[in-house]
mmCIF file of C-alpha atoms (C1' of nucleotides) in Angstrom:
data_model
loop_
_atom_site.group_PDB
_atom_site.id
_atom_site.type_symbol
_atom_site.label_atom_id
_atom_site.label_comp_id
_atom_site.label_asym_id
_atom_site.label_seq_id
_atom_site.Cartn_x
_atom_site.Cartn_y
_atom_site.Cartn_z
ATOM 1 C CA MET A 1 48.306 85.814 135.901
ATOM 2 C CA THR A 2 50.171 83.768 138.433
ATOM 3 C CA GLU A 3 49.724 84.427 142.087
ATOM 4 C CA ILE A 4 52.713 85.416 144.180
ATOM 5 C CA ASN A 5 52.981 83.398 147.361
ATOM 6 C CA TYR A 6 55.205 83.545 150.399
ATOM 7 C CA TRP A 7 57.251 80.779 151.991
ATOM 8 C CA LEU A 8 59.819 80.142 154.663
ATOM 9 C CA MET A 9 62.753 77.836 154.090
ATOM 10 C CA LYS A 10 65.159 76.675 156.764
ATOM 11 C CA SER A 11 68.837 76.010 156.489
ATOM 12 C CA GLU A 12 71.461 75.379 159.093
ATOM 13 C CA PRO A 13 73.953 78.215 158.674
ATOM 14 C CA ASP A 14 76.828 75.751 159.020
ATOM 15 C CA ALA A 15 75.500 73.948 155.955
ATOM 16 C CA TYR A 16 74.307 76.920 153.895
ATOM 17 C CA SER A 17 73.885 80.448 155.248
ATOM 18 C CA ILE A 18 72.404 83.712 154.030
ATOM 19 C CA ASP A 19 75.955 84.962 153.554
ATOM 20 C CA THR A 20 76.733 82.034 151.289
ATOM 21 C CA LEU A 21 73.637 82.784 149.236
ATOM 22 C CA LYS A 22 74.534 86.459 149.083
ATOM 23 C CA ASN A 23 77.907 85.451 147.729
ATOM 24 C CA ASP A 24 76.502 82.865 145.297
ATOM 25 C CA GLY A 25 73.695 85.100 144.061
ATOM 26 C CA GLU A 26 71.487 82.105 143.378
ATOM 27 C CA THR A 27 71.326 78.460 144.371
ATOM 28 C CA LEU A 28 69.497 75.206 143.895
ATOM 29 C CA TRP A 29 67.503 74.366 147.028
ATOM 30 C CA ASP A 30 68.444 70.695 146.845
ATOM 31 C CA GLY A 31 68.679 67.958 149.442
ATOM 32 C CA ILE A 32 65.051 68.138 150.538
ATOM 33 C CA ARG A 33 64.068 64.598 151.574
ATOM 34 C CA ASN A 34 60.661 65.132 153.072
ATOM 35 C CA TYR A 35 57.569 64.660 150.947
ATOM 36 C CA GLN A 36 55.596 67.487 152.513
ATOM 37 C CA ALA A 37 58.436 69.934 152.005
ATOM 38 C CA ARG A 38 58.939 68.697 148.451
ATOM 39 C CA ASN A 39 55.260 69.135 147.717
ATOM 40 C CA PHE A 40 55.377 72.709 148.950
ATOM 41 C CA MET A 41 58.161 73.356 146.444
ATOM 42 C CA ARG A 42 55.972 71.860 143.730
ATOM 43 C CA ASN A 43 53.341 74.446 144.618
ATOM 44 C CA MET A 44 55.709 77.365 144.192
ATOM 45 C CA ASN A 45 55.564 79.862 141.359
ATOM 46 C CA LYS A 46 58.288 81.959 139.814
ATOM 47 C CA GLY A 47 58.436 85.249 141.675
ATOM 48 C CA ASP A 48 57.371 83.784 145.006
ATOM 49 C CA LYS A 49 59.170 85.340 147.950
ATOM 50 C CA VAL A 50 60.936 83.157 150.489
ATOM 51 C CA PHE A 51 62.042 84.060 153.990
ATOM 52 C CA PHE A 52 65.430 82.548 154.736
ATOM 53 C CA TYR A 53 65.481 80.997 158.214
ATOM 54 C CA HIS A 54 68.613 79.921 160.057
ATOM 55 C CA SER A 55 67.856 76.783 162.070
ATOM 56 C CA ASN A 56 69.757 74.813 164.676
ATOM 57 C CA CYS A 57 71.857 77.798 165.709
ATOM 58 C CA LYS A 58 71.796 80.572 168.270
ATOM 59 C CA PRO A 59 69.574 82.318 167.864
ATOM 60 C CA PRO A 60 67.393 80.692 165.214
ATOM 61 C CA GLY A 61 65.360 83.114 163.115
ATOM 62 C CA ILE A 62 64.697 84.890 159.845
ATOM 63 C CA VAL A 63 67.834 86.374 158.348
ATOM 64 C CA GLY A 64 66.885 87.479 154.855
ATOM 65 C CA LEU A 65 64.762 87.236 151.767
ATOM 66 C CA MET A 66 65.038 85.365 148.491
ATOM 67 C CA GLU A 67 62.944 84.787 145.389
ATOM 68 C CA VAL A 68 61.997 81.666 143.459
ATOM 69 C CA ILE A 69 63.401 81.924 139.928
ATOM 70 C CA ASP A 70 63.097 78.385 138.558
ATOM 71 C CA LEU A 71 60.752 75.446 139.125
ATOM 72 C CA ASN A 72 60.558 71.677 138.886
ATOM 73 C CA ILE A 73 64.250 70.978 138.718
ATOM 74 C CA VAL A 74 65.321 67.369 139.258
ATOM 75 C CA ASP A 75 67.473 67.300 142.378
ATOM 76 C CA PRO A 76 70.860 66.087 141.102
ATOM 77 C CA THR A 77 72.073 65.015 144.540
ATOM 78 C CA GLN A 78 69.692 62.029 144.619
ATOM 79 C CA PHE A 79 71.817 60.293 141.949
ATOM 80 C CA ASP A 80 75.180 61.332 143.377
ATOM 81 C CA LYS A 81 76.661 58.432 145.315
ATOM 82 C CA ASP A 82 79.079 60.784 147.031
ATOM 83 C CA SER A 83 76.324 63.050 148.271
ATOM 84 C CA LYS A 84 74.775 62.685 151.695
ATOM 85 C CA TYR A 85 71.467 63.139 149.876
ATOM 86 C CA PHE A 86 72.006 60.132 147.598
ATOM 87 C CA ASP A 87 68.813 58.088 147.343
ATOM 88 C CA PRO A 88 69.379 54.551 146.023
ATOM 89 C CA ARG A 89 65.635 54.078 145.619
ATOM 90 C CA SER A 90 65.240 56.912 143.171
ATOM 91 C CA ASN A 91 65.860 56.361 139.476
ATOM 92 C CA PRO A 92 66.333 58.754 136.560
ATOM 93 C CA GLU A 93 63.189 57.516 134.763
ATOM 94 C CA SER A 94 61.032 58.712 137.624
ATOM 95 C CA PRO A 95 63.020 60.943 139.940
ATOM 96 C CA ARG A 96 61.669 61.023 143.447
ATOM 97 C CA TRP A 97 63.070 64.410 144.474
ATOM 98 C CA ASP A 98 63.009 67.777 142.816
ATOM 99 C CA CYS A 99 63.702 71.315 143.870
ATOM 100 C CA VAL A 100 63.545 74.988 142.966
ATOM 101 C CA LYS A 101 66.165 77.588 142.226
ATOM 102 C CA VAL A 102 66.216 80.735 144.322
ATOM 103 C CA LYS A 103 68.055 84.015 144.111
ATOM 104 C CA TYR A 104 69.311 86.318 146.827
ATOM 105 C CA ILE A 105 67.290 89.445 147.472
ATOM 106 C CA SER A 106 68.387 90.827 150.821
ATOM 107 C CA LYS A 107 70.018 90.087 154.122
ATOM 108 C CA SER A 108 68.476 91.535 157.264
ATOM 109 C CA ASP A 109 70.484 94.027 159.297
ATOM 110 C CA LYS A 110 69.390 92.096 162.352
ATOM 111 C CA ILE A 111 68.040 88.588 162.767
ATOM 112 C CA LEU A 112 64.310 88.343 163.459
ATOM 113 C CA SER A 113 64.691 85.687 166.108
ATOM 114 C CA LEU A 114 62.364 82.852 166.950
ATOM 115 C CA PRO A 115 61.482 84.402 170.359
ATOM 116 C CA GLU A 116 60.492 87.609 168.557
ATOM 117 C CA LEU A 117 58.455 85.630 166.041
ATOM 118 C CA LYS A 118 56.685 83.901 168.925
ATOM 119 C CA ASN A 119 55.758 87.306 170.327
ATOM 120 C CA LEU A 120 54.428 88.475 166.985
ATOM 121 C CA PHE A 121 52.513 85.425 165.778
ATOM 122 C CA SER A 122 50.512 82.479 167.004
ATOM 123 C CA GLU A 123 51.205 78.895 165.964
ATOM 124 C CA ASP A 124 48.285 79.074 163.577
ATOM 125 C CA GLU A 125 49.556 82.241 161.917
ATOM 126 C CA LEU A 126 53.156 81.133 161.454
ATOM 127 C CA LEU A 127 53.989 77.444 161.578
ATOM 128 C CA VAL A 128 57.648 77.929 162.384
ATOM 129 C CA VAL A 129 56.787 79.100 165.902
ATOM 130 C CA LYS A 130 55.008 75.830 166.587
ATOM 131 C CA LYS A 131 56.884 73.681 169.060
ATOM 132 C CA GLY A 132 58.424 70.622 167.510
ATOM 133 C CA ASN A 133 57.827 71.720 163.938
ATOM 134 C CA ARG A 134 60.422 69.991 161.808
ATOM 135 C CA LEU A 135 59.270 70.919 158.330
ATOM 136 C CA SER A 136 62.063 72.744 156.538
ATOM 137 C CA ILE A 137 59.749 74.453 154.043
ATOM 138 C CA LEU A 138 56.585 76.196 155.146
ATOM 139 C CA PRO A 139 53.949 78.393 153.546
ATOM 140 C CA VAL A 140 53.584 81.890 155.010
ATOM 141 C CA LYS A 141 50.183 83.554 155.072
ATOM 142 C CA TYR A 142 49.898 86.824 153.179
ATOM 143 C CA HIS A 143 49.067 89.008 156.167
ATOM 144 C CA VAL A 144 51.967 87.493 158.097
ATOM 145 C CA ALA A 145 54.315 88.001 155.161
ATOM 146 C CA LYS A 146 53.361 91.684 154.944
ATOM 147 C CA ILE A 147 54.308 92.191 158.573
ATOM 148 C CA LEU A 148 57.528 90.217 158.190
ATOM 149 C CA LEU A 149 58.574 92.227 155.146
ATOM 150 C CA GLU A 150 58.426 95.406 157.222
ATOM 151 C CA LYS A 151 60.632 93.913 159.900
ATOM 152 C CA ILE A 152 63.455 92.330 157.949
ATOM 153 C "C1'" DG B 1 46.639 48.090 157.426
ATOM 154 C "C1'" DC B 2 48.737 48.143 162.019
ATOM 155 C "C1'" DC B 3 52.281 49.382 164.886
ATOM 156 C "C1'" DA B 4 56.861 49.031 167.108
ATOM 157 C "C1'" DA B 5 61.378 50.417 166.328
ATOM 158 C "C1'" DC B 6 64.179 53.631 164.604
ATOM 159 C "C1'" DG B 7 65.939 58.008 162.632
ATOM 160 C "C1'" DT B 8 65.827 63.020 162.015
ATOM 161 C "C1'" DT B 9 64.906 67.759 163.136
ATOM 162 C "C1'" DG B 10 65.693 71.447 165.871
ATOM 163 C "C1'" DG B 11 64.702 74.151 170.148
ATOM 164 C "C1'" DC B 12 66.383 74.525 174.581
ATOM 165 C "C1'" DG C 1 73.149 66.542 175.621
ATOM 166 C "C1'" DC C 2 68.268 66.007 176.131
ATOM 167 C "C1'" DC C 3 63.985 65.340 174.403
ATOM 168 C "C1'" DA C 4 59.466 66.285 171.921
ATOM 169 C "C1'" DA C 5 57.488 65.682 167.623
ATOM 170 C "C1'" DC C 6 56.837 63.072 163.898
ATOM 171 C "C1'" DG C 7 58.244 60.800 159.432
ATOM 172 C "C1'" DT C 8 59.892 56.237 157.693
ATOM 173 C "C1'" DT C 9 60.581 51.394 157.637
ATOM 174 C "C1'" DG C 10 59.564 46.691 157.852
ATOM 175 C "C1'" DG C 11 57.513 42.583 160.057
ATOM 176 C "C1'" DC C 12 53.287 40.539 160.529
#
DNA sequence: GCCAACGTTGGC
DNA sequence: GCCAACGTTGGC
């Protein structure tokens, strides 16, 4: 019996938006080049739910929900010289970066904006409301996730 | 192992 | 555009 956990993953809508995911159906969450964020992905299980967060836009906030459907996938962009995520220090024998595959579940009727999230949760409850937090993948506590699921 | 310089993220 | 936060790099 594998535990279902909850996460939040950020993407700039100009780069990859909830609408793009809705259209694609599923996608590889590649291009993560931060060890902490990568390690969170390594802790994911199939069936985990992920809140999709639009960052670096107005307003930033949660815009939908997705689900983890595949694990431990070698990130192909690290070997692609034409990719902005190319990593010359990674090699195929021991890939440095991996990722998960997610599928679209739902898009919110209305964005749950960062100011609203700050009203609902403290920094300790939900890391994304913490000032200066740059991590693009964050765990979400169960009791927080339950509240979020009712609001998106 | 320390730390200064530098780069990136992302809200405002 | 500014800047706070903080990860990464490289010299020593």
